[in-house]
Short mmCIF file of C-alpha atoms in Angstrom, two decimals:
data_model
loop_
_atom_site.label_atom_id
_atom_site.label_comp_id
_atom_site.label_asym_id
_atom_site.label_seq_id
_atom_site.Cartn_x
_atom_site.Cartn_y
_atom_site.Cartn_z
CA VAL A 22 -54.65 256.81 -48.29
CA THR A 23 -51.07 257.08 -49.55
CA ARG A 24 -49.35 260.46 -49.49
CA LEU A 25 -47.15 260.75 -52.56
CA PRO A 26 -43.91 262.77 -52.46
CA PRO A 27 -44.13 266.26 -54.00
CA SER A 28 -43.40 266.57 -57.70
CA PRO A 29 -40.30 268.47 -58.84
CA SER A 30 -40.88 272.12 -59.71
CA ASN A 31 -38.85 275.17 -60.67
CA VAL A 32 -39.76 276.68 -57.30
CA SER A 33 -38.75 273.84 -54.96
CA SER A 34 -36.11 271.98 -56.96
CA ARG A 35 -32.64 272.74 -58.25
CA LYS A 36 -30.01 271.08 -60.40
CA LEU A 37 -27.43 268.83 -58.79
CA SER A 38 -23.77 269.63 -59.25
CA VAL A 39 -20.61 267.53 -59.02
CA ASP A 40 -19.44 269.69 -56.13
CA GLU A 41 -21.89 268.35 -53.55
CA MET A 42 -22.99 265.16 -51.86
CA TYR A 43 -26.17 263.38 -52.93
CA LEU A 44 -28.19 261.12 -50.63
CA SER A 45 -30.48 258.66 -52.41
CA ASP A 46 -33.04 256.74 -50.32
CA THR A 47 -34.63 254.14 -52.59
CA GLY A 48 -36.95 251.19 -52.28
CA GLY A 49 -39.77 249.17 -53.72
CA GLN A 50 -42.34 246.60 -52.72
CA TYR A 51 -42.47 243.30 -54.57
CA LEU A 52 -44.35 240.04 -54.16
CA ASP A 53 -41.28 238.40 -52.63
CA GLY A 54 -40.01 241.23 -50.45
CA THR A 55 -39.54 244.90 -49.68
CA THR A 56 -36.36 246.90 -50.32
CA ASP A 57 -35.11 249.98 -48.48
CA ILE A 58 -31.57 251.02 -49.43
CA THR A 59 -29.80 254.35 -48.98
CA ARG A 60 -26.51 255.35 -50.54
CA THR A 61 -24.63 258.66 -50.40
CA MET A 62 -22.47 259.77 -53.33
CA HIS A 63 -20.13 262.56 -54.37
CA TRP A 64 -19.26 262.90 -58.06
CA GLY A 65 -16.55 265.52 -57.60
CA VAL A 66 -13.87 266.13 -55.00
CA PRO A 67 -15.22 265.75 -51.44
CA THR A 68 -13.67 267.74 -48.61
CA PRO A 69 -11.50 265.90 -46.06
CA PHE A 70 -14.27 266.29 -43.46
CA GLN A 71 -16.92 264.90 -45.83
CA LYS A 72 -14.73 261.85 -46.44
CA GLU A 73 -14.08 261.33 -42.75
CA ALA A 74 -17.74 261.71 -41.83
CA TYR A 75 -18.81 259.29 -44.58
CA THR A 76 -16.14 256.78 -43.64
CA ARG A 77 -17.15 256.86 -39.98
CA VAL A 78 -20.78 256.29 -40.93
CA LEU A 79 -19.65 253.33 -43.04
CA MET A 80 -17.55 252.04 -40.14
CA GLY A 81 -20.64 252.12 -37.93
CA ASN A 82 -22.66 250.25 -40.54
CA ILE A 83 -19.94 247.60 -40.77
CA ASP A 84 -19.38 247.30 -37.02
CA LEU A 85 -23.05 246.60 -36.35
CA SER A 86 -23.49 244.39 -39.43
CA ARG A 87 -20.63 242.05 -38.44
CA LEU A 88 -21.49 241.97 -34.74
CA ILE A 89 -21.98 238.58 -33.05
CA PHE A 90 -24.35 238.67 -30.08
CA PRO A 91 -26.30 236.29 -27.81
CA THR A 92 -29.83 235.20 -28.60
CA ASN A 93 -32.61 237.24 -26.97
CA THR A 94 -30.52 240.42 -27.28
CA ALA A 95 -32.64 243.53 -27.75
CA GLY A 96 -31.71 245.83 -30.61
CA GLY A 97 -31.29 248.75 -28.23
CA THR A 98 -28.52 246.86 -26.45
CA VAL A 99 -26.26 246.76 -29.53
CA GLU A 100 -27.32 250.03 -31.20
CA SER A 101 -24.27 251.94 -29.99
CA PHE A 102 -21.97 249.80 -32.17
CA ALA A 103 -23.32 251.80 -35.14
CA ARG A 104 -22.39 255.09 -33.45
CA GLN A 105 -19.04 254.44 -31.79
CA ALA A 106 -16.87 255.51 -34.76
CA LEU A 107 -18.77 258.81 -34.89
CA TRP A 108 -18.81 259.28 -31.11
CA LYS A 109 -15.04 258.86 -31.05
CA VAL A 110 -14.64 262.23 -32.80
CA GLY A 111 -17.67 263.97 -31.30
CA LEU A 112 -20.21 263.32 -34.08
CA ASN A 113 -23.67 261.77 -33.87
CA TYR A 114 -27.01 261.46 -35.69
CA GLY A 115 -30.51 262.17 -34.46
CA HIS A 116 -32.57 259.31 -35.88
CA GLY A 117 -32.99 255.61 -35.19
CA THR A 118 -30.37 253.13 -36.36
CA GLY A 119 -32.83 250.73 -37.95
CA HIS A 120 -36.37 249.42 -38.27
CA GLY A 121 -38.13 246.20 -39.15
CA ILE A 122 -38.77 245.46 -42.83
CA GLY A 123 -42.07 243.89 -43.87
CA ASN A 124 -42.36 241.11 -46.44
CA PHE A 125 -44.69 242.72 -49.02
CA LEU A 126 -45.96 244.78 -46.08
CA SER A 127 -44.82 247.96 -44.33
CA VAL A 128 -41.41 249.41 -45.14
CA HIS A 129 -41.16 250.38 -41.46
CA GLU A 130 -42.55 247.42 -39.54
CA TRP A 131 -42.93 247.31 -35.77
CA PRO A 132 -41.73 245.82 -33.39
CA VAL A 133 -38.26 245.00 -34.83
CA GLY A 134 -35.50 247.61 -34.60
CA PHE A 135 -32.81 249.15 -32.43
CA GLN A 136 -34.80 251.42 -30.11
CA SER A 137 -35.18 250.67 -26.41
CA SER A 138 -38.83 249.77 -26.98
CA ASN A 139 -38.13 247.15 -29.67
CA ILE A 140 -38.28 243.42 -28.97
CA ALA A 141 -35.33 241.03 -28.82
CA LEU A 142 -33.70 240.13 -32.13
CA THR A 143 -34.55 236.62 -33.31
CA LYS A 144 -33.33 234.45 -36.17
CA GLY A 145 -35.32 235.19 -39.34
CA MET A 146 -36.09 238.85 -38.62
CA PHE A 147 -35.34 241.54 -41.20
CA THR A 148 -34.15 244.95 -40.07
CA SER A 149 -32.49 247.95 -41.63
CA ILE A 150 -29.08 249.15 -40.44
CA GLU A 151 -28.74 252.84 -41.25
CA PRO A 152 -26.34 255.13 -39.38
CA GLY A 153 -25.81 258.64 -40.72
CA TYR A 154 -24.45 262.12 -40.15
CA TYR A 155 -25.99 265.48 -41.09
CA GLN A 156 -24.45 268.95 -41.15
CA ASP A 157 -27.21 271.55 -41.25
CA GLY A 158 -27.28 273.51 -44.48
CA GLU A 159 -24.30 271.63 -45.91
CA PHE A 160 -24.75 267.91 -46.54
CA GLY A 161 -26.29 264.70 -45.27
CA ILE A 162 -24.95 261.15 -45.12
CA ARG A 163 -26.81 257.91 -44.56
CA ILE A 164 -25.80 254.36 -45.44
CA GLU A 165 -28.72 251.96 -45.16
CA ASP A 166 -28.77 248.23 -45.78
CA ILE A 167 -31.30 245.50 -45.06
CA ALA A 168 -30.03 242.79 -42.73
CA LEU A 169 -31.36 239.32 -41.99
CA VAL A 170 -30.79 238.00 -38.47
CA VAL A 171 -29.03 234.63 -38.80
CA GLU A 172 -27.28 232.15 -36.55
CA ALA A 173 -23.56 232.92 -36.16
CA GLN A 174 -20.81 230.38 -36.67
CA THR A 175 -18.79 230.48 -33.44
CA GLU A 176 -15.73 228.38 -32.60
CA THR A 177 -16.61 227.75 -28.95
CA GLY A 178 -19.66 227.85 -26.71
CA ASP A 179 -22.71 225.67 -26.41
CA GLU A 180 -25.39 228.34 -26.78
CA PRO A 181 -26.25 229.62 -30.27
CA PHE A 182 -25.29 233.22 -31.06
CA LEU A 183 -26.70 235.51 -33.73
CA THR A 184 -25.33 237.93 -36.32
CA PHE A 185 -26.55 239.77 -39.43
CA GLU A 186 -26.44 238.84 -43.11
CA ILE A 187 -26.65 241.90 -45.36
CA VAL A 188 -29.02 241.20 -48.24
CA SER A 189 -28.71 244.61 -49.94
CA LEU A 190 -26.22 244.22 -52.79
CA VAL A 191 -25.20 247.77 -53.74
CA PRO A 192 -21.59 249.05 -53.64
CA TYR A 193 -20.61 252.01 -51.44
CA ASP A 194 -19.09 255.16 -52.94
CA ARG A 195 -15.33 254.57 -53.17
CA ASN A 196 -14.82 258.30 -53.76
CA LEU A 197 -15.90 259.00 -50.18
CA ILE A 198 -14.01 256.25 -48.32
CA ASP A 199 -10.85 257.15 -46.41
CA VAL A 200 -9.27 253.70 -46.27
CA SER A 201 -6.68 254.87 -43.71
CA LEU A 202 -9.43 255.05 -41.08
CA LEU A 203 -10.56 251.46 -41.60
CA SER A 204 -9.30 248.50 -39.60
CA GLN A 205 -8.11 245.34 -41.34
CA GLU A 206 -11.28 243.58 -40.19
CA GLN A 207 -13.44 246.31 -41.74
CA ILE A 208 -11.48 246.17 -45.01
CA GLN A 209 -11.84 242.38 -45.13
CA TYR A 210 -15.59 242.74 -44.51
CA LEU A 211 -15.85 245.19 -47.44
CA ASN A 212 -13.88 242.92 -49.75
CA THR A 213 -16.05 239.91 -48.86
CA TYR A 214 -19.19 242.00 -49.39
CA TYR A 215 -17.95 243.14 -52.81
CA GLU A 216 -17.18 239.55 -53.80
CA THR A 217 -20.76 238.63 -52.88
CA ILE A 218 -22.13 241.47 -55.02
CA ARG A 219 -20.05 240.35 -57.99
CA GLU A 220 -21.11 236.72 -57.64
CA ARG A 221 -24.83 237.42 -57.28
CA VAL A 222 -25.47 240.56 -59.31
CA GLY A 223 -22.82 240.21 -62.04
CA PRO A 224 -24.32 237.13 -63.76
CA GLU A 225 -27.78 238.73 -63.64
CA LEU A 226 -26.54 241.84 -65.46
CA GLN A 227 -24.71 239.71 -68.04
CA SER A 228 -27.77 237.54 -68.67
CA ARG A 229 -29.72 240.72 -69.46
CA GLN A 230 -26.88 241.97 -71.70
CA LEU A 231 -26.40 245.07 -69.56
CA GLU A 232 -22.72 245.39 -70.39
CA GLU A 233 -22.28 249.04 -69.32
CA GLU A 234 -23.88 248.30 -65.97
CA TYR A 235 -21.74 245.18 -65.59
CA ARG A 236 -18.54 247.16 -66.19
CA TRP A 237 -19.69 249.76 -63.65
CA LEU A 238 -20.28 246.98 -61.12
CA GLN A 239 -16.83 245.50 -61.71
CA ARG A 240 -15.13 248.90 -61.24
CA ASN A 241 -17.01 249.64 -58.05
CA THR A 242 -16.44 246.26 -56.43
CA GLU A 243 -12.68 246.08 -56.86
CA PRO A 244 -10.87 245.07 -53.64
#
């Protein structure tokens, strides 16, 4: 039995405005994979605190995504990398940092993830990476990508190390990023990620003659 989300109604729903943040958790199941991607947007003028909170969530997403770690490392061992930018200013979130992703199976698939009870990360696993921040009654932020565990390219060392390859190809909201908080390494990561989006998604949009969508992609993946 599948429980469907409630339908919109005049009683439970309201119009969105440009003066608030909007969190969109999307996904689908296809014959060749399952998607689970969350983006947070603001179409107006965010407050300084909203921008800082969003940027620190993004920093946590980046810090965990670009982490290089030994084989047989449990997800719970590295989970704090997604929280450290928030912890630094006394912020946190109350949910897990990620979960396994099934291939045409469950969206949340045990036993992969970043909780203490999850198994060690192994090459070929898919997991979400999804730090967030929520202010009760005000706004919520979550940035979720799907990551593939891959072998890392290291300059020294005999033992293989692992890292993540982000396979979600959706830009982040530039309107909410405070670039002054980002390190040069984080900025370089973003620029490389945006280049990848352009290279892989751009030709697909052009082949389908989706010119408006292509122009949107180009604007939102500028360095």
